[in-house]
Amino acid sequence: MVRQVYIGALICIDDNEELIIKENAAVFVEDGKIIRVMENPQTSQQGIDDDISDFLTIFLADDDEVNILSREQFMIPGFIDGHTHAVQFPNLGLGYSKCLLEWLENYTFPLEREYIDTKFAEQVFEAVVKQTVKMGTTTACYFASLYAEASTILARKAAKLGQRAFIGKVNMNAPRDDGYCESTEKSINETVAFIKSIERIGSPLVRPIITPRFALSCDMELMQELAKIAKEKDLHIQTHISENKDEIAAVEAAFPNQPSYTAVYDAAGLLTNKTVLAHGVHLADSELAILKERGTAVIHCPSSNTYLKSGLCDVQRLKANSIKVGLGTDVSGGASYSILDEMRSVLRVSNCLSLTRDNYTPLSYKDAFYMATLGGARALSIEDKVGNFMAGKEFDALIVDLNVKDSLLNNFRKYTLEENFQRFIYSGDERNIVSVYVSGRKIK
Ligand code: GUN
Ligand code: FE
């Protein structure tokens, strides 16, 4: 593979969680990996121009593929969607008069049953991967389907279209009248077969993730068996936790011997430093202590938490308790598959919390950007691979351009790069994301 060099403005969060803004940087990429990041010592507000790139020419080789960003462009790390349901994309925007448990029964489970039809799965999943890539999602952590065949189809689509993805075959063995469940034996056998099918796809970008749906869908035996598989194969794990008060009460009733929702998963062995738990809205202090001890992350899903009236998750409290926090669109609990939209939900929810509490510092747009990039990478324990532009990581990046046709953002006057970045976070959209790269491959 030829060496690629990206020259222009660069913005990311560094390993100390500081916002890094380089007006004139050069990122050298070889075989998908960042091998060096340089910055022009004579940084100017004007962006790259000919004499500025002089300093670089001594480092460039003749056969380098050089990509020079325009003055209105900057590069940022690709977005990480730490929790979304590929099967639920057709229901986007539907059913929000309900709360979680009724919404699942009335809208979600009936849709999910349709994925027994692999043609339907092919159609939907092709669109899911294409659309999320368009929004700048370079890593997605997917709940796929109860059905292993459909789940493998999603994995193939991600591999083909070049998105980095965790794909979970959903496990549910709690008996249901409508038959939307499976026996313990089938659940385990299909999970093992699914993992093998992903190995056969052979994409370094696509990995299986163990996915018990939530404690109301699985009994202790199944959850323990799944935890064993995860341990044996060193796999990630994802599930839902403490999203809605009725759900929590039902979990307490189903597992009367366990002191909390978190304790149920802990007893099953599901809480590891490669586990991500969606929501975590109503966790007690004692539960946070367990999550911290296990190194387990919470994926904050503020759009879903507000549309389904689940609650306002206090991210500052999670952070103060040393819990890793990523960001998830939770489609179709959330009504958008854009992580940019989700960042705005982070900010609105945090602002609302600050209105009702004393001494509450609302999260900043930089905090939201952290959660969408490095924070998500840390939550998924893939910060050695992605999340920012440190040398040694893979080049998962977005080129943002504020000067595109029909953009909400205009150029009536000049702004600093930091101001333009802020404007993008609050008011940009996918039209401003002009290129998407995963591991150095351009996928948009
Ligand atoms: N809890 C169990 N299943 C689901 C789901 O599909 N969406 C959400 N938001 N919560 C869940
Ligand atoms: Fe979810």
CSV table of C-alpha atoms and ligand atoms in Angstrom, one decimal:
chain,number,residue,atom,x,y,z
A,1,MET,CA,0.0,0.0,0.0
A,2,VAL,CA,1.4,3.4,-0.8
A,3,ARG,CA,2.0,5.8,2.0
A,4,GLN,CA,-0.7,8.4,2.5
A,5,VAL,CA,-0.1,11.9,3.8
A,6,TYR,CA,-3.0,14.1,5.0
A,7,ILE,CA,-2.0,17.7,5.3
A,8,GLY,CA,-4.2,20.3,6.9
A,9,ALA,CA,-6.0,21.2,10.1
A,10,LEU,CA,-6.5,18.5,12.7
A,11,ILE,CA,-8.6,18.3,15.8
A,12,CYS,CA,-8.8,15.5,18.4
A,13,ILE,CA,-8.7,14.7,22.1
A,14,ASP,CA,-5.3,13.6,23.3
A,15,ASP,CA,-4.6,10.8,25.8
A,16,ASN,CA,-4.8,13.4,28.6
A,17,GLU,CA,-8.3,14.3,27.5
A,18,GLU,CA,-7.2,17.7,26.2
A,19,LEU,CA,-8.6,19.1,23.0
A,20,ILE,CA,-5.8,19.3,20.5
A,21,ILE,CA,-6.1,21.8,17.6
A,22,LYS,CA,-3.4,21.9,15.1
A,23,GLU,CA,-3.8,24.4,12.3
A,24,ASN,CA,-1.3,22.9,10.0
A,25,ALA,CA,-0.6,19.2,10.6
A,26,ALA,CA,0.6,16.3,8.5
A,27,VAL,CA,-0.5,12.8,9.2
A,28,PHE,CA,1.5,10.0,7.6
A,29,VAL,CA,-0.3,6.8,7.2
A,30,GLU,CA,1.1,3.4,6.2
A,31,ASP,CA,-0.9,0.2,5.8
A,32,GLY,CA,-3.8,2.0,7.5
A,33,LYS,CA,-1.7,3.0,10.5
A,34,ILE,CA,-0.6,6.5,11.6
A,35,ILE,CA,3.2,6.4,11.6
A,36,ARG,CA,3.9,10.0,12.3
A,37,VAL,CA,2.0,13.3,13.0
A,38,MET,CA,3.9,16.5,12.3
A,39,GLU,CA,2.9,20.1,12.9
A,40,ASN,CA,4.2,23.1,11.1
A,41,PRO,CA,6.1,25.2,13.6
A,42,GLN,CA,4.9,28.4,11.8
A,43,THR,CA,1.3,27.8,12.5
A,44,SER,CA,-1.0,30.4,10.9
A,45,GLN,CA,-4.7,31.1,11.0
A,46,GLN,CA,-4.9,31.0,7.2
A,47,GLY,CA,-4.4,27.3,6.8
A,48,ILE,CA,-2.0,25.6,4.4
A,49,ASP,CA,-0.4,27.6,1.7
A,50,ASP,CA,2.5,27.0,-0.5
A,51,ASP,CA,5.4,28.3,1.6
A,52,ILE,CA,4.0,26.6,4.7
A,53,SER,CA,4.0,23.2,3.0
A,54,ASP,CA,7.7,23.8,2.2
A,55,PHE,CA,8.6,22.4,5.6
A,56,LEU,CA,6.9,19.2,4.7
A,57,THR,CA,8.4,18.7,1.3
A,58,ILE,CA,11.6,17.3,2.8
A,59,PHE,CA,9.6,14.6,4.5
A,60,LEU,CA,7.5,13.6,1.4
A,61,ALA,CA,8.5,10.8,-0.9
A,62,ASP,CA,7.7,10.9,-4.6
A,63,ASP,CA,5.2,8.1,-4.5
A,64,ASP,CA,3.3,9.3,-1.4
A,65,GLU,CA,-0.4,9.8,-1.9
A,66,VAL,CA,-0.7,13.4,-0.7
A,67,ASN,CA,-4.1,14.7,0.4
A,68,ILE,CA,-4.2,18.4,1.1
A,69,LEU,CA,-7.2,19.8,2.9
A,70,SER,CA,-8.7,23.1,1.9
A,71,ARG,CA,-8.8,26.0,4.3
A,72,GLU,CA,-12.4,25.3,5.2
A,73,GLN,CA,-11.6,21.7,6.0
A,74,PHE,CA,-10.3,19.9,9.1
A,75,MET,CA,-9.8,16.3,10.1
A,76,ILE,CA,-11.2,14.7,13.2
A,77,PRO,CA,-11.2,11.0,14.4
A,78,GLY,CA,-14.1,8.9,13.2
A,79,PHE,CA,-17.2,8.6,15.4
A,80,ILE,CA,-17.8,5.6,17.6
A,81,ASP,CA,-21.4,4.5,18.1
A,82,GLY,CA,-21.1,2.3,21.2
A,83,HIS,CA,-24.6,1.0,21.1
A,84,THR,CA,-27.1,0.6,18.3
A,85,HIS,CA,-29.6,-1.9,17.0
A,86,ALA,CA,-29.2,-2.6,13.3
A,87,VAL,CA,-32.5,-4.5,13.2
A,88,GLN,CA,-34.5,-1.6,14.5
A,89,PHE,CA,-33.6,0.9,11.7
A,90,PRO,CA,-36.9,0.5,9.9
A,91,ASN,CA,-38.7,1.7,13.0
A,92,LEU,CA,-36.7,4.9,13.3
A,93,GLY,CA,-39.0,7.6,14.8
A,94,LEU,CA,-41.8,5.3,15.7
A,95,GLY,CA,-43.6,4.5,19.0
A,96,TYR,CA,-42.3,7.2,21.4
A,97,SER,CA,-45.6,7.6,23.1
A,98,LYS,CA,-44.7,4.4,25.0
A,99,CYS,CA,-42.1,3.7,27.6
A,100,LEU,CA,-39.4,1.0,27.3
A,101,LEU,CA,-41.2,-2.2,28.1
A,102,GLU,CA,-44.4,-1.4,26.2
A,103,TRP,CA,-42.4,0.0,23.3
A,104,LEU,CA,-40.4,-3.3,23.1
A,105,GLU,CA,-43.6,-5.3,23.1
A,106,ASN,CA,-45.6,-3.2,20.7
A,107,TYR,CA,-43.0,-2.0,18.2
A,108,THR,CA,-39.6,-3.6,18.6
A,109,PHE,CA,-40.1,-7.3,19.0
A,110,PRO,CA,-42.7,-7.6,16.2
A,111,LEU,CA,-40.2,-5.9,13.8
A,112,GLU,CA,-37.2,-7.9,14.9
A,113,ARG,CA,-39.1,-11.2,14.2
A,114,GLU,CA,-39.1,-10.3,10.5
A,115,TYR,CA,-35.4,-10.9,10.2
A,116,ILE,CA,-36.0,-14.7,9.9
A,117,ASP,CA,-36.4,-13.5,6.3
A,118,THR,CA,-32.7,-13.1,5.1
A,119,LYS,CA,-33.7,-11.1,2.1
A,120,PHE,CA,-35.2,-8.4,4.4
A,121,ALA,CA,-32.0,-8.6,6.5
A,122,GLU,CA,-29.8,-8.1,3.4
A,123,GLN,CA,-31.8,-5.0,2.4
A,124,VAL,CA,-31.9,-3.4,5.8
A,125,PHE,CA,-28.3,-4.1,6.8
A,126,GLU,CA,-26.9,-2.8,3.5
A,127,ALA,CA,-28.7,0.5,4.2
A,128,VAL,CA,-27.7,0.5,7.9
A,129,VAL,CA,-24.0,0.3,7.2
A,130,LYS,CA,-24.1,2.7,4.3
A,131,GLN,CA,-26.1,5.3,6.2
A,132,THR,CA,-24.1,5.1,9.4
A,133,VAL,CA,-20.9,5.5,7.4
A,134,LYS,CA,-22.4,8.5,5.8
A,135,MET,CA,-22.9,10.0,9.2
A,136,GLY,CA,-19.3,9.4,10.1
A,137,THR,CA,-19.6,6.3,12.2
A,138,THR,CA,-16.3,4.5,11.7
A,139,THR,CA,-16.8,2.1,14.5
A,140,ALA,CA,-20.3,0.7,15.4
A,141,CYS,CA,-21.2,-1.7,18.2
A,142,TYR,CA,-24.3,-3.4,16.9
A,143,PHE,CA,-27.0,-5.5,18.4
A,144,ALA,CA,-27.7,-7.6,15.3
A,145,SER,CA,-30.5,-10.2,15.4
A,146,LEU,CA,-31.8,-13.1,17.4
A,147,TYR,CA,-31.2,-15.1,14.2
A,148,ALA,CA,-27.6,-16.1,13.6
A,149,GLU,CA,-28.0,-16.0,9.8
A,150,ALA,CA,-29.2,-12.4,9.8
A,151,SER,CA,-26.5,-11.5,12.2
A,152,THR,CA,-23.8,-12.9,9.9
A,153,ILE,CA,-25.3,-10.9,7.0
A,154,LEU,CA,-24.7,-7.7,9.0
A,155,ALA,CA,-21.1,-8.7,9.6
A,156,ARG,CA,-20.6,-9.3,5.9
A,157,LYS,CA,-22.0,-5.9,5.1
A,158,ALA,CA,-19.7,-4.2,7.5
A,159,ALA,CA,-16.7,-6.1,6.2
A,160,LYS,CA,-17.7,-5.3,2.6
A,161,LEU,CA,-18.3,-1.6,3.1
A,162,GLY,CA,-15.3,-1.2,5.4
A,163,GLN,CA,-16.8,-0.2,8.6
A,164,ARG,CA,-15.2,-1.2,11.9
A,165,ALA,CA,-17.8,-3.2,13.8
A,166,PHE,CA,-18.7,-5.3,16.7
A,167,ILE,CA,-21.6,-7.6,15.8
A,168,GLY,CA,-23.7,-9.3,18.4
A,169,LYS,CA,-26.1,-12.2,17.8
A,170,VAL,CA,-28.8,-11.4,20.3
A,171,ASN,CA,-29.5,-14.0,23.0
A,172,MET,CA,-33.0,-14.3,24.5
A,173,ASN,CA,-34.1,-17.5,26.2
A,174,ALA,CA,-36.9,-16.2,28.5
A,175,PRO,CA,-40.1,-17.9,27.2
A,176,ARG,CA,-42.5,-15.7,25.3
A,177,ASP,CA,-46.1,-16.3,24.0
A,178,ASP,CA,-45.2,-15.1,20.5
A,179,GLY,CA,-42.2,-17.4,20.3
A,180,TYR,CA,-39.7,-14.6,19.8
A,181,CYS,CA,-37.0,-16.4,21.9
A,182,GLU,CA,-34.9,-19.6,21.8
A,183,SER,CA,-34.0,-22.5,24.0
A,184,THR,CA,-30.8,-22.2,26.1
A,185,GLU,CA,-29.2,-24.9,24.0
A,186,LYS,CA,-30.1,-23.2,20.7
A,187,SER,CA,-29.0,-19.9,22.0
A,188,ILE,CA,-25.5,-21.2,22.9
A,189,ASN,CA,-25.1,-23.3,19.8
A,190,GLU,CA,-26.1,-20.5,17.5
A,191,THR,CA,-23.8,-18.1,19.3
A,192,VAL,CA,-20.8,-20.5,18.8
A,193,ALA,CA,-21.8,-21.0,15.1
A,194,PHE,CA,-22.1,-17.2,14.7
A,195,ILE,CA,-18.7,-16.6,16.1
A,196,LYS,CA,-17.2,-19.1,13.7
A,197,SER,CA,-19.0,-17.5,10.8
A,198,ILE,CA,-17.4,-14.2,11.6
A,199,GLU,CA,-14.0,-15.8,11.8
A,200,ARG,CA,-14.7,-17.2,8.3
A,201,ILE,CA,-15.4,-13.7,7.0
A,202,GLY,CA,-11.9,-12.9,8.0
A,203,SER,CA,-12.1,-9.2,8.2
A,204,PRO,CA,-9.7,-7.6,10.8
A,205,LEU,CA,-12.4,-4.8,11.2
A,206,VAL,CA,-15.3,-7.0,12.2
A,207,ARG,CA,-15.5,-8.9,15.5
A,208,PRO,CA,-18.2,-10.8,17.3
A,209,ILE,CA,-19.5,-9.5,20.6
A,210,ILE,CA,-21.4,-11.6,23.2
A,211,THR,CA,-24.9,-10.1,23.5
A,212,PRO,CA,-27.4,-11.2,26.1
A,213,ARG,CA,-30.2,-8.8,25.4
A,214,PHE,CA,-30.9,-7.8,29.0
A,215,ALA,CA,-31.6,-9.6,32.3
A,216,LEU,CA,-35.3,-9.8,31.5
A,217,SER,CA,-34.6,-11.8,28.3
A,218,CYS,CA,-32.1,-14.3,29.7
A,219,ASP,CA,-31.9,-16.6,32.7
A,220,MET,CA,-28.8,-17.0,34.9
A,221,GLU,CA,-27.8,-20.2,33.3
A,222,LEU,CA,-27.7,-18.7,29.8
A,223,MET,CA,-25.9,-15.6,31.0
A,224,GLN,CA,-23.3,-17.7,32.7
A,225,GLU,CA,-22.7,-19.8,29.7
A,226,LEU,CA,-22.3,-16.7,27.5
A,227,ALA,CA,-19.8,-15.3,30.0
A,228,LYS,CA,-17.8,-18.5,29.7
A,229,ILE,CA,-17.7,-18.2,25.9
A,230,ALA,CA,-16.6,-14.6,26.2
A,231,LYS,CA,-13.8,-15.6,28.6
A,232,GLU,CA,-12.6,-18.6,26.5
A,233,LYS,CA,-12.5,-16.6,23.3
A,234,ASP,CA,-11.5,-13.3,24.9
A,235,LEU,CA,-14.6,-11.5,23.4
A,236,HIS,CA,-16.3,-8.3,24.2
A,237,ILE,CA,-19.8,-8.3,25.8
A,238,GLN,CA,-22.7,-5.9,25.5
A,239,THR,CA,-26.1,-5.7,27.2
A,240,HIS,CA,-28.6,-3.2,28.6
A,241,ILE,CA,-28.7,-2.1,32.2
A,242,SER,CA,-30.8,0.1,34.5
A,243,GLU,CA,-32.6,2.0,31.7
A,244,ASN,CA,-36.1,2.3,33.0
A,245,LYS,CA,-37.6,2.1,36.5
A,246,ASP,CA,-40.2,-0.6,35.6
A,247,GLU,CA,-37.5,-2.6,34.0
A,248,ILE,CA,-35.4,-2.4,37.1
A,249,ALA,CA,-38.3,-3.5,39.3
A,250,ALA,CA,-38.9,-6.5,37.0
A,251,VAL,CA,-35.3,-7.5,37.2
A,252,GLU,CA,-35.4,-7.3,41.0
A,253,ALA,CA,-38.5,-9.5,41.0
A,254,ALA,CA,-36.9,-12.0,38.5
A,255,PHE,CA,-33.6,-12.3,40.5
A,256,PRO,CA,-34.7,-11.9,44.2
A,257,ASN,CA,-31.4,-13.3,45.5
A,258,GLN,CA,-29.4,-10.6,43.9
A,259,PRO,CA,-29.1,-7.2,45.6
A,260,SER,CA,-29.1,-5.2,42.4
A,261,TYR,CA,-29.3,-5.2,38.6
A,262,THR,CA,-25.6,-4.9,38.4
A,263,ALA,CA,-25.2,-7.8,40.8
A,264,VAL,CA,-27.2,-10.0,38.5
A,265,TYR,CA,-24.7,-9.5,35.6
A,266,ASP,CA,-21.8,-9.7,38.0
A,267,ALA,CA,-23.0,-13.1,39.4
A,268,ALA,CA,-23.2,-14.3,35.8
A,269,GLY,CA,-19.6,-13.2,35.1
A,270,LEU,CA,-20.6,-10.8,32.4
A,271,LEU,CA,-18.8,-7.7,33.8
A,272,THR,CA,-15.3,-7.4,32.4
A,273,ASN,CA,-13.1,-4.6,31.1
A,274,LYS,CA,-14.4,-5.5,27.6
A,275,THR,CA,-18.1,-5.2,28.6
A,276,VAL,CA,-20.2,-2.2,27.5
A,277,LEU,CA,-23.6,-1.6,29.2
A,278,ALA,CA,-26.1,0.6,27.5
A,279,HIS,CA,-28.0,3.3,29.5
A,280,GLY,CA,-27.1,3.0,33.2
A,281,VAL,CA,-29.5,5.8,34.0
A,282,HIS,CA,-30.5,4.8,37.5
A,283,LEU,CA,-27.5,2.9,38.9
A,284,ALA,CA,-27.0,3.1,42.7
A,285,ASP,CA,-23.6,4.0,44.2
A,286,SER,CA,-23.0,0.4,45.1
A,287,GLU,CA,-23.5,-0.6,41.5
A,288,LEU,CA,-21.1,2.0,40.3
A,289,ALA,CA,-18.5,0.6,42.7
A,290,ILE,CA,-18.9,-2.8,41.0
A,291,LEU,CA,-18.6,-1.4,37.5
A,292,LYS,CA,-15.4,0.5,38.5
A,293,GLU,CA,-13.9,-2.6,40.0
A,294,ARG,CA,-14.6,-4.6,36.9
A,295,GLY,CA,-13.5,-1.9,34.5
A,296,THR,CA,-16.9,-2.1,32.8
A,297,ALA,CA,-18.1,0.8,30.7
A,298,VAL,CA,-21.5,2.6,30.3
A,299,ILE,CA,-22.7,3.7,26.9
A,300,HIS,CA,-24.7,6.9,27.4
A,301,CYS,CA,-27.8,7.0,25.1
A,302,PRO,CA,-29.4,10.4,25.8
A,303,SER,CA,-31.7,10.5,22.8
A,304,SER,CA,-33.2,7.2,23.6
A,305,ASN,CA,-33.3,7.9,27.3
A,306,THR,CA,-35.4,11.1,26.6
A,307,TYR,CA,-37.6,9.8,23.8
A,308,LEU,CA,-38.6,6.7,25.8
A,309,LYS,CA,-38.8,8.8,29.0
A,310,SER,CA,-36.3,6.5,30.7
A,311,GLY,CA,-34.5,9.3,32.6
A,312,LEU,CA,-31.7,11.8,32.6
A,313,CYS,CA,-28.4,9.9,33.0
A,314,ASP,CA,-25.8,11.8,35.0
A,315,VAL,CA,-22.6,11.4,33.1
A,316,GLN,CA,-20.7,13.6,35.5
A,317,ARG,CA,-21.5,11.2,38.3
A,318,LEU,CA,-20.3,8.2,36.2
A,319,LYS,CA,-17.1,10.0,35.4
A,320,ALA,CA,-16.6,11.0,39.1
A,321,ASN,CA,-16.9,7.3,39.9
A,322,SER,CA,-14.2,6.5,37.4
A,323,ILE,CA,-16.6,4.7,35.0
A,324,LYS,CA,-15.6,4.8,31.3
A,325,VAL,CA,-18.4,6.4,29.3
A,326,GLY,CA,-19.0,6.1,25.5
A,327,LEU,CA,-21.9,7.3,23.4
A,328,GLY,CA,-24.7,5.3,21.6
A,329,THR,CA,-27.5,6.2,19.3
A,330,ASP,CA,-29.6,3.2,20.5
A,331,VAL,CA,-31.6,3.2,17.3
A,332,SER,CA,-34.6,3.0,17.4
A,333,GLY,CA,-34.9,4.0,21.0
A,334,GLY,CA,-33.0,6.9,19.6
A,335,ALA,CA,-34.5,8.6,16.6
A,336,SER,CA,-31.3,9.3,14.7
A,337,TYR,CA,-28.3,7.3,13.6
A,338,SER,CA,-26.1,10.3,13.7
A,339,ILE,CA,-23.5,10.5,16.5
A,340,LEU,CA,-23.4,14.3,15.9
A,341,ASP,CA,-27.1,14.4,16.8
A,342,GLU,CA,-26.3,12.2,19.8
A,343,MET,CA,-23.6,14.7,21.0
A,344,ARG,CA,-26.3,17.4,21.0
A,345,SER,CA,-28.5,15.2,23.1
A,346,VAL,CA,-25.6,14.8,25.5
A,347,LEU,CA,-25.4,18.5,25.9
A,348,ARG,CA,-29.1,19.2,26.2
A,349,VAL,CA,-29.6,16.5,28.8
A,350,SER,CA,-26.6,17.7,30.8
A,351,ASN,CA,-27.9,21.3,30.6
A,352,CYS,CA,-31.3,20.1,31.9
A,353,LEU,CA,-29.6,18.4,34.8
A,354,SER,CA,-27.7,21.6,35.6
A,355,LEU,CA,-31.0,23.5,35.8
A,356,THR,CA,-32.4,21.2,38.5
A,357,ARG,CA,-29.2,20.6,40.6
A,358,ASP,CA,-27.0,22.7,42.7
A,359,ASN,CA,-23.3,22.8,41.8
A,360,TYR,CA,-23.7,20.8,38.7
A,361,THR,CA,-21.3,21.6,35.9
A,362,PRO,CA,-22.9,20.8,32.5
A,363,LEU,CA,-20.8,18.9,30.0
A,364,SER,CA,-19.1,20.9,27.3
A,365,TYR,CA,-19.1,20.2,23.6
A,366,LYS,CA,-15.5,19.1,24.1
A,367,ASP,CA,-16.8,16.4,26.6
A,368,ALA,CA,-19.4,15.3,24.0
A,369,PHE,CA,-16.7,15.1,21.3
A,370,TYR,CA,-14.5,13.1,23.7
A,371,MET,CA,-17.4,10.6,24.3
A,372,ALA,CA,-17.9,10.3,20.5
A,373,THR,CA,-14.2,9.5,19.9
A,374,LEU,CA,-11.6,8.6,22.4
A,375,GLY,CA,-14.1,8.0,25.2
A,376,GLY,CA,-15.9,5.5,23.0
A,377,ALA,CA,-12.6,3.8,22.1
A,378,ARG,CA,-11.8,3.6,25.8
A,379,ALA,CA,-15.2,2.2,26.7
A,380,LEU,CA,-14.7,-0.5,24.1
A,381,SER,CA,-11.1,-1.0,25.1
A,382,ILE,CA,-9.9,-0.3,21.6
A,383,GLU,CA,-8.0,2.9,22.4
A,384,ASP,CA,-4.8,1.3,21.3
A,385,LYS,CA,-6.3,1.2,17.8
A,386,VAL,CA,-8.6,4.2,17.4
A,387,GLY,CA,-10.0,7.3,19.1
A,388,ASN,CA,-7.5,10.0,18.2
A,389,PHE,CA,-4.5,10.7,15.9
A,390,MET,CA,-1.6,9.4,18.0
A,391,ALA,CA,1.1,7.5,16.1
A,392,GLY,CA,0.6,3.8,16.2
A,393,LYS,CA,-3.2,4.0,15.9
A,394,GLU,CA,-5.2,3.2,12.7
A,395,PHE,CA,-6.3,6.1,10.5
A,396,ASP,CA,-10.1,6.2,11.2
A,397,ALA,CA,-10.9,9.8,10.3
A,398,LEU,CA,-13.5,12.2,9.0
A,399,ILE,CA,-12.7,15.2,6.7
A,400,VAL,CA,-15.1,18.0,7.7
A,401,ASP,CA,-15.8,20.8,5.3
A,402,LEU,CA,-17.9,23.8,6.5
A,403,ASN,CA,-18.0,25.2,3.0
A,404,VAL,CA,-20.3,22.7,1.2
A,405,LYS,CA,-23.4,23.4,-0.7
A,406,ASP,CA,-26.7,23.6,1.3
A,407,SER,CA,-24.9,23.3,4.6
A,408,LEU,CA,-26.5,25.0,7.6
A,409,LEU,CA,-23.2,26.6,8.3
A,410,ASN,CA,-22.3,29.6,6.3
A,411,ASN,CA,-19.3,31.7,5.6
A,412,PHE,CA,-20.6,35.2,6.2
A,413,ARG,CA,-17.7,36.0,8.4
A,414,LYS,CA,-14.4,34.5,9.5
A,415,TYR,CA,-14.1,32.3,12.5
A,416,THR,CA,-11.2,30.6,14.2
A,417,LEU,CA,-10.7,26.9,13.7
A,418,GLU,CA,-11.9,26.3,17.2
A,419,GLU,CA,-15.0,28.3,16.6
A,420,ASN,CA,-15.7,26.5,13.4
A,421,PHE,CA,-15.2,23.2,15.2
A,422,GLN,CA,-17.7,24.3,17.8
A,423,ARG,CA,-20.2,25.3,15.0
A,424,PHE,CA,-19.8,21.9,13.4
A,425,ILE,CA,-20.5,20.1,16.7
A,426,TYR,CA,-23.7,22.1,17.3
A,427,SER,CA,-25.0,22.8,13.8
A,428,GLY,CA,-23.2,20.6,11.3
A,429,ASP,CA,-24.5,17.5,9.7
A,430,GLU,CA,-23.5,14.7,7.4
A,431,ARG,CA,-23.2,17.1,4.4
A,432,ASN,CA,-20.2,18.6,6.2
A,433,ILE,CA,-18.6,15.1,6.5
A,434,VAL,CA,-17.1,14.9,3.0
A,435,SER,CA,-14.8,11.9,3.5
A,436,VAL,CA,-14.7,9.0,5.9
A,437,TYR,CA,-11.7,6.8,6.3
A,438,VAL,CA,-11.3,3.5,8.2
A,439,SER,CA,-7.8,2.1,8.6
A,440,GLY,CA,-6.7,4.4,5.8
A,441,ARG,CA,-9.4,3.2,3.3
A,442,LYS,CA,-11.7,5.9,2.0
A,443,ILE,CA,-15.3,4.6,2.5
A,444,LYS,CA,-17.2,7.8,1.9
B,1,GUN,N1,-33.7,-3.3,26.6
B,1,GUN,C1,-33.8,-4.5,26.1
B,1,GUN,N2,-33.9,-4.5,24.7
B,1,GUN,C2,-33.8,-3.2,24.4
B,1,GUN,C3,-33.9,-2.5,23.1
B,1,GUN,O1,-34.0,-3.1,22.1
B,1,GUN,N3,-33.8,-1.2,23.2
B,1,GUN,C4,-33.6,-0.5,24.3
B,1,GUN,N4,-33.5,0.8,24.3
B,1,GUN,N5,-33.6,-1.1,25.5
B,1,GUN,C5,-33.7,-2.4,25.5
B,2,FE,FE,-30.5,-0.6,23.2
